[in-house]
Coordinates of C-alpha atoms in Angstrom, one line a residue:
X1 CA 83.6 -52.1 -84.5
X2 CA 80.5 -50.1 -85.2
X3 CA 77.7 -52.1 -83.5
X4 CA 80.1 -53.5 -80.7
X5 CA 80.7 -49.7 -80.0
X6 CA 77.1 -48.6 -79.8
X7 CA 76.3 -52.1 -77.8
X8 CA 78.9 -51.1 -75.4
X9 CA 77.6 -47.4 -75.2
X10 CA 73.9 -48.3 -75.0
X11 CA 74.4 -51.3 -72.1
X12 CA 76.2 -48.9 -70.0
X13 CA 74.7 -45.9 -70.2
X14 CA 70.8 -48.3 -69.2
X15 CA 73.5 -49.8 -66.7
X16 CA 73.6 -46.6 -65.1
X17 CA 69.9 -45.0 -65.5
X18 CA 68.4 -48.3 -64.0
X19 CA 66.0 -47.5 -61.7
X20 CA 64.2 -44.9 -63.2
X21 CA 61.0 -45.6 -62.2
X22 CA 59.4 -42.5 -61.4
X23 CA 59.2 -39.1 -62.6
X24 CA 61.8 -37.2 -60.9
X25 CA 64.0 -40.1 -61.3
X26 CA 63.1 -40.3 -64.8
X27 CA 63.1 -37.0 -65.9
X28 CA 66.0 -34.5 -63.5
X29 CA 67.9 -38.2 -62.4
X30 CA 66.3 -37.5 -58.5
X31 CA 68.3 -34.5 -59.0
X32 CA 71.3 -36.3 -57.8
X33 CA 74.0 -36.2 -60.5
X34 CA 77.3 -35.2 -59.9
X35 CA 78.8 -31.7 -61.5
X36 CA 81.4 -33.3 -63.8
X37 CA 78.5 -35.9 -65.4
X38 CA 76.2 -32.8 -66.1
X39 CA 79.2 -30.6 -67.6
X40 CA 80.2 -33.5 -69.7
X41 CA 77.1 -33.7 -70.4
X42 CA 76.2 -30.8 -71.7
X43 CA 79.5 -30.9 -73.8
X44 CA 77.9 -33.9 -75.3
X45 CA 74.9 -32.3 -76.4
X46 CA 76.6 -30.0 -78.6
X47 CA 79.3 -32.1 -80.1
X48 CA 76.8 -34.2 -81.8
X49 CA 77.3 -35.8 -85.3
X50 CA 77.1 -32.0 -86.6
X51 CA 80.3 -31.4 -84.4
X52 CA 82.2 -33.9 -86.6
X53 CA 80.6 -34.0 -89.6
X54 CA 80.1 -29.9 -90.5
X55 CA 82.9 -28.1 -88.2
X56 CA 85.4 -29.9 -89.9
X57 CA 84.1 -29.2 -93.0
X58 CA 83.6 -25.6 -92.1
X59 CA 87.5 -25.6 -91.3
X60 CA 87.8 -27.1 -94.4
X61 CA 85.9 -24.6 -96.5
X62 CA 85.9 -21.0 -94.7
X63 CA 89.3 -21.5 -92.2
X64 CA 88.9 -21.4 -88.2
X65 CA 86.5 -17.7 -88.3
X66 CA 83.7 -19.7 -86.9
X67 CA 84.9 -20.5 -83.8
X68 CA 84.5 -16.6 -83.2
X69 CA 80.7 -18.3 -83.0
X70 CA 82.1 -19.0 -79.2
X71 CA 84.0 -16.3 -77.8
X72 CA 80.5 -14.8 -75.7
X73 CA 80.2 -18.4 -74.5
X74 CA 82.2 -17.9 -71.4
X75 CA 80.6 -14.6 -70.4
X76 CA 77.3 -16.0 -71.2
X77 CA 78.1 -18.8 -68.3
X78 CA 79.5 -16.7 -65.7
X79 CA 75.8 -14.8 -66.0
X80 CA 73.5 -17.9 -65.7
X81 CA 75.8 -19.3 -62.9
X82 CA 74.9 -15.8 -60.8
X83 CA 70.9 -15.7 -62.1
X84 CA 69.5 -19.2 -64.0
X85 CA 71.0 -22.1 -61.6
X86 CA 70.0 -20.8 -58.2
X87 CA 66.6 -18.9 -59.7
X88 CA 65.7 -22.3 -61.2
X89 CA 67.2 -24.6 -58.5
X90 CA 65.1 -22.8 -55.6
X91 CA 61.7 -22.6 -57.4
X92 CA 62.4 -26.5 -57.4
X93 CA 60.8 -26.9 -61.5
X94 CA 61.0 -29.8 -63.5
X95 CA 61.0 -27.3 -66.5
X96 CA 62.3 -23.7 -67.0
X97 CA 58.8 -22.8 -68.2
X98 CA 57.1 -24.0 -65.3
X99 CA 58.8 -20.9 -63.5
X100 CA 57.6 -18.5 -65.5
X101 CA 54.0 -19.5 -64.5
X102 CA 55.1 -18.5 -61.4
X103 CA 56.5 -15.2 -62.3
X104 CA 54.1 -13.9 -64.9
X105 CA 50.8 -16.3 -65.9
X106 CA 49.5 -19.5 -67.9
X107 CA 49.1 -17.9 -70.9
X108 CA 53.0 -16.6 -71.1
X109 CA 54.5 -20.3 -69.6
X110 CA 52.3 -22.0 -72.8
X111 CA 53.7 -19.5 -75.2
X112 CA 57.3 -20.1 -74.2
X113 CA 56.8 -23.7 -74.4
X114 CA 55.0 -23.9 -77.6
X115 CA 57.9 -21.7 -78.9
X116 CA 60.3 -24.0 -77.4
X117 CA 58.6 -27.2 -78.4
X118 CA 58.5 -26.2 -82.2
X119 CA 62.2 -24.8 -82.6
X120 CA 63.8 -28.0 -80.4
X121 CA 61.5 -30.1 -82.3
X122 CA 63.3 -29.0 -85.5
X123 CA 66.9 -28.9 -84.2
X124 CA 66.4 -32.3 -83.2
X125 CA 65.2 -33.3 -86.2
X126 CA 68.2 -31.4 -88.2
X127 CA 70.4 -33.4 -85.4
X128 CA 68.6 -36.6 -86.8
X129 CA 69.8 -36.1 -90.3
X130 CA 73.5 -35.6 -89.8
X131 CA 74.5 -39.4 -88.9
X132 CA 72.2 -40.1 -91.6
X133 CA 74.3 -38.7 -93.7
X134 CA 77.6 -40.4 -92.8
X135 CA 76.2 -44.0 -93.0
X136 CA 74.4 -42.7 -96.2
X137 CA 77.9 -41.9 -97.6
X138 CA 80.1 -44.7 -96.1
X139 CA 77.4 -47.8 -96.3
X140 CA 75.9 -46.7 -99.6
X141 CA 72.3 -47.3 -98.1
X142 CA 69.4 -43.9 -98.1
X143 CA 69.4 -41.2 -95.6
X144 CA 65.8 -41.5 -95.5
X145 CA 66.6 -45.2 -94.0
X146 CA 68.6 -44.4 -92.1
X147 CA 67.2 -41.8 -89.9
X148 CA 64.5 -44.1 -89.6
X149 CA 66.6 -46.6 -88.2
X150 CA 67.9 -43.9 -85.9
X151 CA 64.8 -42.7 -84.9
X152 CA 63.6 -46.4 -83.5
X153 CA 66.6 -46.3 -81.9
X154 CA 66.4 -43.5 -79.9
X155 CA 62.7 -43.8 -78.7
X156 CA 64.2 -47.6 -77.1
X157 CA 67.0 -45.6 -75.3
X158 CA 65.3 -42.5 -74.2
X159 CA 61.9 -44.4 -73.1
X160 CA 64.0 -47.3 -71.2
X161 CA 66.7 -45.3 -68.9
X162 CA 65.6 -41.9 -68.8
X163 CA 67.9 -38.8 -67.9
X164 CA 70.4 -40.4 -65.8
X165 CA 71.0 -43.0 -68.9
X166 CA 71.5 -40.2 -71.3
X167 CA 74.0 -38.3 -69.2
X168 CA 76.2 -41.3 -68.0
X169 CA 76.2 -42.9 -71.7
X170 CA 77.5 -38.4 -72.7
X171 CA 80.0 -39.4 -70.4
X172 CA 81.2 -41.9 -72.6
X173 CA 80.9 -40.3 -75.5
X174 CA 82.7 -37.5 -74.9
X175 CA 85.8 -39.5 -73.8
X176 CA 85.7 -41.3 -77.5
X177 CA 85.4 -38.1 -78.8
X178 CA 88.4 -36.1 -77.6
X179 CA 89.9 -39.7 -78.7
X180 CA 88.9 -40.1 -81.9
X181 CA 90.0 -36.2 -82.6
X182 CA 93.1 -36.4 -81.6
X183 CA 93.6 -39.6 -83.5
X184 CA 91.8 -37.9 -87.0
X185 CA 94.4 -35.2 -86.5
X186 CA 97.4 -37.8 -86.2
X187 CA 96.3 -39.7 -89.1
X188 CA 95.8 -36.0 -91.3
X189 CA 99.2 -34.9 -90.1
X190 CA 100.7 -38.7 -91.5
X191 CA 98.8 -38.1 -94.7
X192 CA 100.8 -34.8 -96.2
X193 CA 103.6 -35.6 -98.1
X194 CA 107.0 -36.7 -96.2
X195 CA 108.6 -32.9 -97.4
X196 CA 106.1 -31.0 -95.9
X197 CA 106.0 -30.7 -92.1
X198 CA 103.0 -29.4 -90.3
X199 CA 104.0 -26.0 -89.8
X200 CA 104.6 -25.9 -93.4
X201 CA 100.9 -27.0 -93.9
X202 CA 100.2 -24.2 -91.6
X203 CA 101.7 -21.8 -93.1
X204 CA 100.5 -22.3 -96.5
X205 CA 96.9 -23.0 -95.0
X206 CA 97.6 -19.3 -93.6
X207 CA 98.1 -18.3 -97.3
X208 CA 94.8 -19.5 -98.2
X209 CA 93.1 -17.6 -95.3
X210 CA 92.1 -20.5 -93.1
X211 CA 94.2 -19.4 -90.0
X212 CA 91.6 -16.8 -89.8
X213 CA 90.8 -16.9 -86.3
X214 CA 89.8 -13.3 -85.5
X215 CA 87.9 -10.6 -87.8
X216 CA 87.8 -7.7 -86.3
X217 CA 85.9 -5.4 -89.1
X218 CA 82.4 -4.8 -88.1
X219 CA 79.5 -5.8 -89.8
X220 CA 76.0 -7.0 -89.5
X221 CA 75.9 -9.1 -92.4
X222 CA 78.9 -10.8 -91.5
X223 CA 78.3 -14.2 -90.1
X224 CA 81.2 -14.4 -88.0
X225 CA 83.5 -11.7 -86.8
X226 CA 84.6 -10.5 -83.3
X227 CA 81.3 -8.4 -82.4
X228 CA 79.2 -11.1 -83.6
X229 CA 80.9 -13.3 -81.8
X230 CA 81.0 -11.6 -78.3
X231 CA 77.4 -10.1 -78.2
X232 CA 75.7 -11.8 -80.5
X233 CA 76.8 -15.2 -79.4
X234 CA 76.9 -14.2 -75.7
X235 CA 73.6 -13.4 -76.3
X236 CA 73.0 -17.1 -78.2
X237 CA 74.4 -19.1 -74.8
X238 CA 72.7 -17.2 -73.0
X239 CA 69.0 -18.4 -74.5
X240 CA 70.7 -21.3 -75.3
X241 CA 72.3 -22.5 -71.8
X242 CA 69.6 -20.0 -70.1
X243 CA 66.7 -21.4 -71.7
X244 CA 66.4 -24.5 -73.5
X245 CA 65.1 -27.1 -71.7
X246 CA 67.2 -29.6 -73.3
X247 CA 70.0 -27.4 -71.8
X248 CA 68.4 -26.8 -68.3
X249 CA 67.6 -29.6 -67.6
X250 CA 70.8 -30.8 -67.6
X251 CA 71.7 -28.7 -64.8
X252 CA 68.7 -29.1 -62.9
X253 CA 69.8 -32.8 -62.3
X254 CA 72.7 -31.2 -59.8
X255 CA 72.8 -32.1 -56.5
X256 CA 73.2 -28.2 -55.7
X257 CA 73.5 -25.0 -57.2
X258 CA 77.6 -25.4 -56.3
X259 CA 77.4 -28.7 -58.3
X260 CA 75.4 -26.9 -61.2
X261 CA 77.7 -24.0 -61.6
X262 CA 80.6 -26.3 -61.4
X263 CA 79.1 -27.9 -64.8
X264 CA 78.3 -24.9 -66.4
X265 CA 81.7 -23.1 -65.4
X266 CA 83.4 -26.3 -67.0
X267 CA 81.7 -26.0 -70.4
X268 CA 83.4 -22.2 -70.5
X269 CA 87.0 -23.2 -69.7
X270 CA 86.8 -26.0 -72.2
X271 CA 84.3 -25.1 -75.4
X272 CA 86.6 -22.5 -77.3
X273 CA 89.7 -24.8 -77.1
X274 CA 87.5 -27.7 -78.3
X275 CA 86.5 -25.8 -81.2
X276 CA 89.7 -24.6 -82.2
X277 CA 90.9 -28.1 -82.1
X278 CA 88.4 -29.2 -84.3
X279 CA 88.3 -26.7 -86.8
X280 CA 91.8 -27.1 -87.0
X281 CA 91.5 -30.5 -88.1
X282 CA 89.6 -29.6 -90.8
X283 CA 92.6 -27.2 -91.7
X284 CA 94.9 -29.9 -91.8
X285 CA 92.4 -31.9 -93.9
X286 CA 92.6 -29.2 -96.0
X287 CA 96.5 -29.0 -96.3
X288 CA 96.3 -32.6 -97.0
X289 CA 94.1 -31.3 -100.2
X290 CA 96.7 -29.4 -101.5
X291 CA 98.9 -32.0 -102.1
X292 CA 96.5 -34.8 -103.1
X293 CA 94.3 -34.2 -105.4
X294 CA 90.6 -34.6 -103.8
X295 CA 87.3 -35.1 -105.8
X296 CA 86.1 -32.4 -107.3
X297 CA 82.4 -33.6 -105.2
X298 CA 82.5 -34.9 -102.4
X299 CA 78.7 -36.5 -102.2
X300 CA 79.5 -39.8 -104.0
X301 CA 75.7 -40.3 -105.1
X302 CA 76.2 -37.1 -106.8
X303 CA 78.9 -37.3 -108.1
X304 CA 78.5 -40.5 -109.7
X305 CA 75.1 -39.1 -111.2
X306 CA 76.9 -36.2 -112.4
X307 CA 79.5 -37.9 -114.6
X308 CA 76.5 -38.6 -117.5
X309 CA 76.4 -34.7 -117.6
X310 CA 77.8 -33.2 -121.0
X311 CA 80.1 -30.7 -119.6
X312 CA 81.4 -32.6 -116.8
X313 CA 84.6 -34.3 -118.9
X314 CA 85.3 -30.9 -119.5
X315 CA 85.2 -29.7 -116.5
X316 CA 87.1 -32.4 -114.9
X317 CA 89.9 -31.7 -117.1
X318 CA 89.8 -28.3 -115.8
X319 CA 90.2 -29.2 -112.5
X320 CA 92.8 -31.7 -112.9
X321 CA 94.7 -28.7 -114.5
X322 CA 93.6 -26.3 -111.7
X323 CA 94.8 -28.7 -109.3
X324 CA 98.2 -29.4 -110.6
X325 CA 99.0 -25.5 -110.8
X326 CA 97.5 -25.3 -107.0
X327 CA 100.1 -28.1 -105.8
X328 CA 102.9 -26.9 -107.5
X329 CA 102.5 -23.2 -105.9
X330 CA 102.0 -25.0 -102.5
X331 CA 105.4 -26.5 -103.1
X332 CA 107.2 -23.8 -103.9
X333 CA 105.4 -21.0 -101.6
X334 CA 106.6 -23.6 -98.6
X335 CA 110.0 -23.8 -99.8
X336 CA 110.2 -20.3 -100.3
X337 CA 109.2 -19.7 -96.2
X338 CA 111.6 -22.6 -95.0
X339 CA 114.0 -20.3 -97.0
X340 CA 115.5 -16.8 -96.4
X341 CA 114.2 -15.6 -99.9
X342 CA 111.2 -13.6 -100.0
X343 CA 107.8 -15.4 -100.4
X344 CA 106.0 -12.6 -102.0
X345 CA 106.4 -13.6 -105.5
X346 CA 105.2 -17.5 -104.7
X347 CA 102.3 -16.2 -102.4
X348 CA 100.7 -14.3 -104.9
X349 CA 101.4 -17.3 -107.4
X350 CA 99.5 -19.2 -105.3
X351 CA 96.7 -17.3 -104.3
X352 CA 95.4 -17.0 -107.6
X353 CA 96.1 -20.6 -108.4
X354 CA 94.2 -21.1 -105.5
X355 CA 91.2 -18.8 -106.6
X356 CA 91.1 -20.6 -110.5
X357 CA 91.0 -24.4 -108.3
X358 CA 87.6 -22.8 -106.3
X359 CA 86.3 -22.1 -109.3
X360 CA 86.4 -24.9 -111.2
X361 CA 85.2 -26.5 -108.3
X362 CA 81.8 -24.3 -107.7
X363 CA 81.7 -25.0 -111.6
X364 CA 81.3 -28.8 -110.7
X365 CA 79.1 -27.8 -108.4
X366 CA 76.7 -25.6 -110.5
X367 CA 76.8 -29.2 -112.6
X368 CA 75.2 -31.0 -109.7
X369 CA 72.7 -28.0 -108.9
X370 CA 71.3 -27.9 -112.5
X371 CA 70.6 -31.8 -112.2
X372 CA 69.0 -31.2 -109.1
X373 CA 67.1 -28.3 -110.1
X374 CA 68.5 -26.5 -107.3
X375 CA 69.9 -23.1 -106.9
X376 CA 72.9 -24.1 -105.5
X377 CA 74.7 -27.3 -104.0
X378 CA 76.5 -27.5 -100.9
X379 CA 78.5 -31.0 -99.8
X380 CA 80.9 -29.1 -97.0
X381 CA 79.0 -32.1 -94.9
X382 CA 80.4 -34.7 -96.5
X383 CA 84.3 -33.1 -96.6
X384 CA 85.7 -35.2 -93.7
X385 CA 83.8 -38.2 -94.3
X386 CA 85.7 -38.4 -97.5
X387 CA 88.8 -38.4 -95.6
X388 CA 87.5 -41.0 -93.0
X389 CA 86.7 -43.4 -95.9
X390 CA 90.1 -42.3 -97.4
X391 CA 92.8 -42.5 -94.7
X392 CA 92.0 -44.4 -92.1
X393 CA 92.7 -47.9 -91.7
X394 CA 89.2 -50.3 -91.5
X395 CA 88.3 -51.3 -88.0
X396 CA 88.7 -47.6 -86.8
X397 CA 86.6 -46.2 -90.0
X398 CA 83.8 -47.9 -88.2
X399 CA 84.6 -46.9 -84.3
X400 CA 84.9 -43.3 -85.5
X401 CA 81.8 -44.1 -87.7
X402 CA 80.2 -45.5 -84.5
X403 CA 81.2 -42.4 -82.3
X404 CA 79.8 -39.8 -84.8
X405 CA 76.6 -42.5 -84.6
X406 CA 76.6 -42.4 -81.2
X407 CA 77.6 -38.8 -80.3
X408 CA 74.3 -37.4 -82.0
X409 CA 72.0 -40.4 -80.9
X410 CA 72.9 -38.8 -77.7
X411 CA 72.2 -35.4 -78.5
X412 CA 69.2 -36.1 -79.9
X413 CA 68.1 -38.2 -77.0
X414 CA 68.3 -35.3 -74.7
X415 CA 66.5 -33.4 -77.2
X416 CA 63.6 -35.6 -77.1
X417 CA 63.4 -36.4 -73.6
X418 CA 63.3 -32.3 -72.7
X419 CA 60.4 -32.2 -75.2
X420 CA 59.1 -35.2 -73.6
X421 CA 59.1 -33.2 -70.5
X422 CA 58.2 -30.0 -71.4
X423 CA 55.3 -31.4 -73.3
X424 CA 54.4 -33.5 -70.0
X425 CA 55.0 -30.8 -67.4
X426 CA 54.1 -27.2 -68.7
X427 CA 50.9 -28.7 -71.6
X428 CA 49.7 -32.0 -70.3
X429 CA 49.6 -31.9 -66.8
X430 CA 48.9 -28.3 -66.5
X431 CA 45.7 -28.5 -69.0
X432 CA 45.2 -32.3 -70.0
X433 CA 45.6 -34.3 -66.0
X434 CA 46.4 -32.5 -63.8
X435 CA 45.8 -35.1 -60.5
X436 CA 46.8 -38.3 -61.9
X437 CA 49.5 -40.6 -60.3
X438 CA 53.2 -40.7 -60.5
X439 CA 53.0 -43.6 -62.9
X440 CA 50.3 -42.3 -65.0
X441 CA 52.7 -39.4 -65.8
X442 CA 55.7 -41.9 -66.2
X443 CA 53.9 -43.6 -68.6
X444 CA 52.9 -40.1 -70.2
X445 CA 56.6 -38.9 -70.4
X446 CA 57.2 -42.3 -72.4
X447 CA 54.2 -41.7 -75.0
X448 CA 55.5 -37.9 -75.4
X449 CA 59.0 -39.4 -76.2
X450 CA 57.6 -41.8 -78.7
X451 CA 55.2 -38.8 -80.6
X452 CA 58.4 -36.3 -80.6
X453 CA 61.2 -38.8 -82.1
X454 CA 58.6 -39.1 -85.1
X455 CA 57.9 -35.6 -85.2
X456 CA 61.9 -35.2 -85.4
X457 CA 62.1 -38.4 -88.0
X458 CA 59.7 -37.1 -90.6
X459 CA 61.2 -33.3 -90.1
X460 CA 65.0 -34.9 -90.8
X461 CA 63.3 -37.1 -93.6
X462 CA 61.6 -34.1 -95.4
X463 CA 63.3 -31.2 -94.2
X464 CA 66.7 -31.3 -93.9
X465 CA 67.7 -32.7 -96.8
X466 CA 68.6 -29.2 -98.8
X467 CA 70.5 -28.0 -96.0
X468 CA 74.2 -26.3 -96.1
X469 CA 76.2 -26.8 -94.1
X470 CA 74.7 -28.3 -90.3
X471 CA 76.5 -26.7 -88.0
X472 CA 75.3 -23.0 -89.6
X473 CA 71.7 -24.4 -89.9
X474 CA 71.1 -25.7 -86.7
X475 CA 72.2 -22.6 -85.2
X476 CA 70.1 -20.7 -87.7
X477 CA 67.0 -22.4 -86.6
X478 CA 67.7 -21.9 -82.9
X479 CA 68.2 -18.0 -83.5
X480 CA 64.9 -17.2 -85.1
X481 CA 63.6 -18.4 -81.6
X482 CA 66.4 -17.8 -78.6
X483 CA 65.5 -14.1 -78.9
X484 CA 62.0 -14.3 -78.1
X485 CA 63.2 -17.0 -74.8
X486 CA 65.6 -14.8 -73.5
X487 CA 63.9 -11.7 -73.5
X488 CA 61.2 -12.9 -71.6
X489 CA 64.0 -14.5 -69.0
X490 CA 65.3 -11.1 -68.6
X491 CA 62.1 -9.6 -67.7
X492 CA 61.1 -12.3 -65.4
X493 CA 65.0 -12.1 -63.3
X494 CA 65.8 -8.1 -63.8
X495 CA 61.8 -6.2 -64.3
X496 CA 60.0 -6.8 -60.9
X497 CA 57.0 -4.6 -62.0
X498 CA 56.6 -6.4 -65.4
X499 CA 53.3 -8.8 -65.8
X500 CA 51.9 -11.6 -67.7
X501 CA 50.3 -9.5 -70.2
X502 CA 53.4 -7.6 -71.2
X503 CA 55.5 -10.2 -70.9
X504 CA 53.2 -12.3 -73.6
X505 CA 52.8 -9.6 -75.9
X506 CA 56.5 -8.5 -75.4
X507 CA 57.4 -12.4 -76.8
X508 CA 55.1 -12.1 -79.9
X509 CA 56.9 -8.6 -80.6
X510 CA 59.6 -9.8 -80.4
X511 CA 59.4 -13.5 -82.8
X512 CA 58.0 -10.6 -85.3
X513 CA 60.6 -8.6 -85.4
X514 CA 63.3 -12.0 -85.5
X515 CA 61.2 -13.2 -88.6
X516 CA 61.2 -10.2 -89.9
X517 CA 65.2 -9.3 -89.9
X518 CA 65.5 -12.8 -91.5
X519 CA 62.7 -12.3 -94.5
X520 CA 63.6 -8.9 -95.2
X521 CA 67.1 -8.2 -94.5
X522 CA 70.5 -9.6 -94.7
X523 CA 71.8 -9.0 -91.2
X524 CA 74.4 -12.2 -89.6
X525 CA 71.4 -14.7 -87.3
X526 CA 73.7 -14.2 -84.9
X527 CA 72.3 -10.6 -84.1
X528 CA 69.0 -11.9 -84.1
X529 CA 68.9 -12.7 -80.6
X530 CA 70.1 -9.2 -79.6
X531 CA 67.1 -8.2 -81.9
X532 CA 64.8 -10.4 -80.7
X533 CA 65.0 -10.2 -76.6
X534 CA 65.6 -6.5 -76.7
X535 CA 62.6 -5.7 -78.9
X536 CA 61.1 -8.2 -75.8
X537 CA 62.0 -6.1 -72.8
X538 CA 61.4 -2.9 -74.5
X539 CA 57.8 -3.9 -75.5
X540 CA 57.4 -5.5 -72.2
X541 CA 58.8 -2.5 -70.4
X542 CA 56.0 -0.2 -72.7
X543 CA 53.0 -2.2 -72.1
X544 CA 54.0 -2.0 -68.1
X545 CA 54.5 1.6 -68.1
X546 CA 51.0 1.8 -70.2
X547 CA 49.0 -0.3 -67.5
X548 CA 47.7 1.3 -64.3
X549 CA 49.6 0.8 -61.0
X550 CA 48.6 -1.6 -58.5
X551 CA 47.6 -0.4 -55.6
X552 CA 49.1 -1.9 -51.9

């Protein structure tokens, strides 16, 4: 099921990009794709590997707060469908750096790019590691292999189809992937026990605060709460959607700026509910853990290797314990809400049941730190493929296994080819050949995507290992550099009188200050976009009101 999947996926989406064989064809798709490709495209780009394998996880672990990640998302689009698309569709670009040569100077276009090249260059490689991790845990075969393995793959697919191959194989994708949701959600629901209904499972879910959609308290360090959520993650899309390249670029392959809103405006209505959806499938998966007992680690590797410890019997006993006591207040705090009796005396009961089973558990996973000589251990990733390998029936483990597969192989194709063409457009032809012929740059694009698919292999193979949990870390990674990007946007749409020089020193200003708020305080990443692009336009905005006046 895997490999007919991904040789079904692969054959039509080089079915569709055939005839690539220039550079506008091979980079925007002759800027002739239709508005619901590009919007499911763009879909696809973010629900990679990481959408499956961490947001679940993250429902399982923290409850649905994340999603208030997305709630700027909509606003975020309704402002680039009335500045970016037609700004970037008139100035005709292949890149969204190439305009800024246009508005400011060479030396602020190759700073963007560089910034962009070495923070998309990372993501992707983070991107990379995630389906390395699911094979890793379900075929029992190294991550570092793996992503190898990926990694070939990707430079055949991106270097043989181009754009238009990429977006009509995200098209799909993204229909397996709302199927192969709705399905893990079917098969979570038919695993809880045949006395507890799904609202019951809600309900005592609720109890363990993971039906926590919305936090209204303010605070900086808090990584997700309403205000984070709607400025500082409005301000995220907007550098994200605004620009990346890898997102641009998407939207620069419309056949008008209609066509291109349509896309964008499509990604707003249906992003939140996504989320939601998926989250809450890691909520269920959790319910389901309530009742039968999961391992107390969920890495397998690991947790094999940390069975010779000393003070793991021990521990295991404890849990086993902790876990009986958990289930048996879940069963009673659910028959106490189907009844008319008062759940207060079962709901505390359970909530500190539930507090002594989370302990035990980070004590089993302090075990697993100390062998690792780590700090701390973090195996949220591997949460739902422990319930893919648990529940569902062989045949569809692999077809899931194969979406997840294909789903990031697609992100991370779009990745590399917009660093293939940022790399080609705004460095290489700008400063390396700048005359050559159409198929001199073809073959260019195709080197590019070859260097930047091992730049992203031996990131994933050496990088990524110690992260958390992906979907927070690739996020993380983008917002130490979407500030600097968008404030320099904003200067070049809404500042007229702003020029090259402040607008280069106004990006350095503002990367400072970004790496600075994450060295030396403990404010949310979210808010370091806001940071980042207002310390931007305000040094921008000082250097311009420093400078002597042109004269007409």
């Amino acid at each position: 099921m895997l490999f007919a999947w991904l040789i079904s996926l692969v054959g039509y989406g080089l079915y569709r990009g055939r005839g690539s064989n220039t550079v506008n064809k091979y980079l925007l798709a002759g800027r002739n794709m239709p508005w619901y490709a590009m919007g499911l495209s763009i879909l696809a780009t973010q629900a990679s590997a990481i959408t499956f394998i961490s947001t679940t996880g993250q429902g399982y672990v923290d409850g649905m707060r994340f999603v208030q990640f997305y709630f700027g998302l909509p606003v975020a689009m309704v402002v680039l469908c009335v500045t970016a698309v037609p700004i970037f569709h008139r100035a005709n670009v292949y890149t969204a750096y190439e305009y800024l040569e246009k508005r400011f100077d060479a030396k602020t276009r190759t700073l963007v790019s560089g910034v962009f090249l070495i923070q998309r260059g990372l993501g992707a490689g983070i991107g990379m590691y995630a389906p390395a991790v699911v094979l890793s845990a379900v075929l029992g075969v190294s991550d570092r292999w793996i992503t190898v393995l990926i990694g070939a793959l990707v430079i055949v697919y991106v270097t043989t189809g181009g754009i238009k191959a990429l977006t009509w194989a995200d098209v799909q994708q993204m229909t397996m992937i709302f199927c192969a949701l709705v399905f893990s959600l079917i098969v979570a629901v038919h695993a809880l026990p045949a006395n507890i209904s799904l609202l019951d499972a809600v309900h005592v879910a609720g109890a363990a605060n993971r039906i926590n959609i919305i936090d209204a308290r303010f605070s900086l360090s808090n990584r997700y709460n309403l205000w984070s959520g709607l400025i500082g993650g409005a301000f995220l899309a907007l550098a994200y959607f605004g620009c990346d390249q890898s997102q641009v670029q998407r939207y620069l392959t419309g056949r008008s700026i209609a066509q291109s809103r349509l896309s964008l405006i499509f990604n707003a209505m249906v992003k939140i509910p996504m989320q939601l959806f998926i989250l809450f499938i890691g909520v269920v998966v959790f319910a389901v853990s309530l009742f039968v007992q999961p391992p107390m680690i969920f890495h397998p590797v690991e947790a094999a290797k940390a069975k010779q410890a000393a003070a793991w019997t021990s521990t295991q006993h404890t849990y086993d314990t902790a876990f009986n006591d958990r289930r048996n207040a879940a069963l009673q705090l659910a028959d106490a809400l189907r009844s008319t009796r008062e759940p207060a005396p079962q709901l505390s009961a359970f909530r500190t049941a539930q507090t002594r089973f989370e302990q035990t558990r980070q004590a089993a996973l302090k075990i697993v730190a100390d062998l690792n000589h780590s700090a701390t251990f973090d195996d949220t990733n591997y949460i739902f493929l422990h319930f893919i390998r648990t529940y569902l029936p062989i045949g569809l483990i692999g077809l899931v296994v194969g979406v997840i597969l294909s789903a990031s192989m697609g992100s991370t194709s779009g990745e590399i080819n917009s660093l293939a063409t940022v790399a080609l457009i705004d460095i290489y032809k700008r400063y390396v050949s700048r005359n050559a012929t159409d198929r001199h740059y073809l073959l260019a694009s195709r080197l590019l995507t070859v260097f930047w698919a091992s730049f992203a292999v031996a990131f994933a193979t050496l990088g990524a290992r110690g992260f958390g949990a992906l979907i927070e870390r690739v996020n993380i990674v983008g917002s130490l550099f979407y500030g600097g990007l968008l404030g320099v946007f904003i200067l070049a749409f809404f500042f007229k009188s702003v020029r090259g020089t402040a607008a280069f020193c106004g990006v350095i200003a503002g990367e400072t200050a970004i790496f600075a708020c994450a060295a030396f305080t403990d404010i949310s990443f979210l808010w370091y976009n806001v940071v980042g692009s207002m310390v931007v336009v305000m040094t921008g905005l000082l250097i311009t009101s420093l400078q002597p006046r042109r004269s007409n």
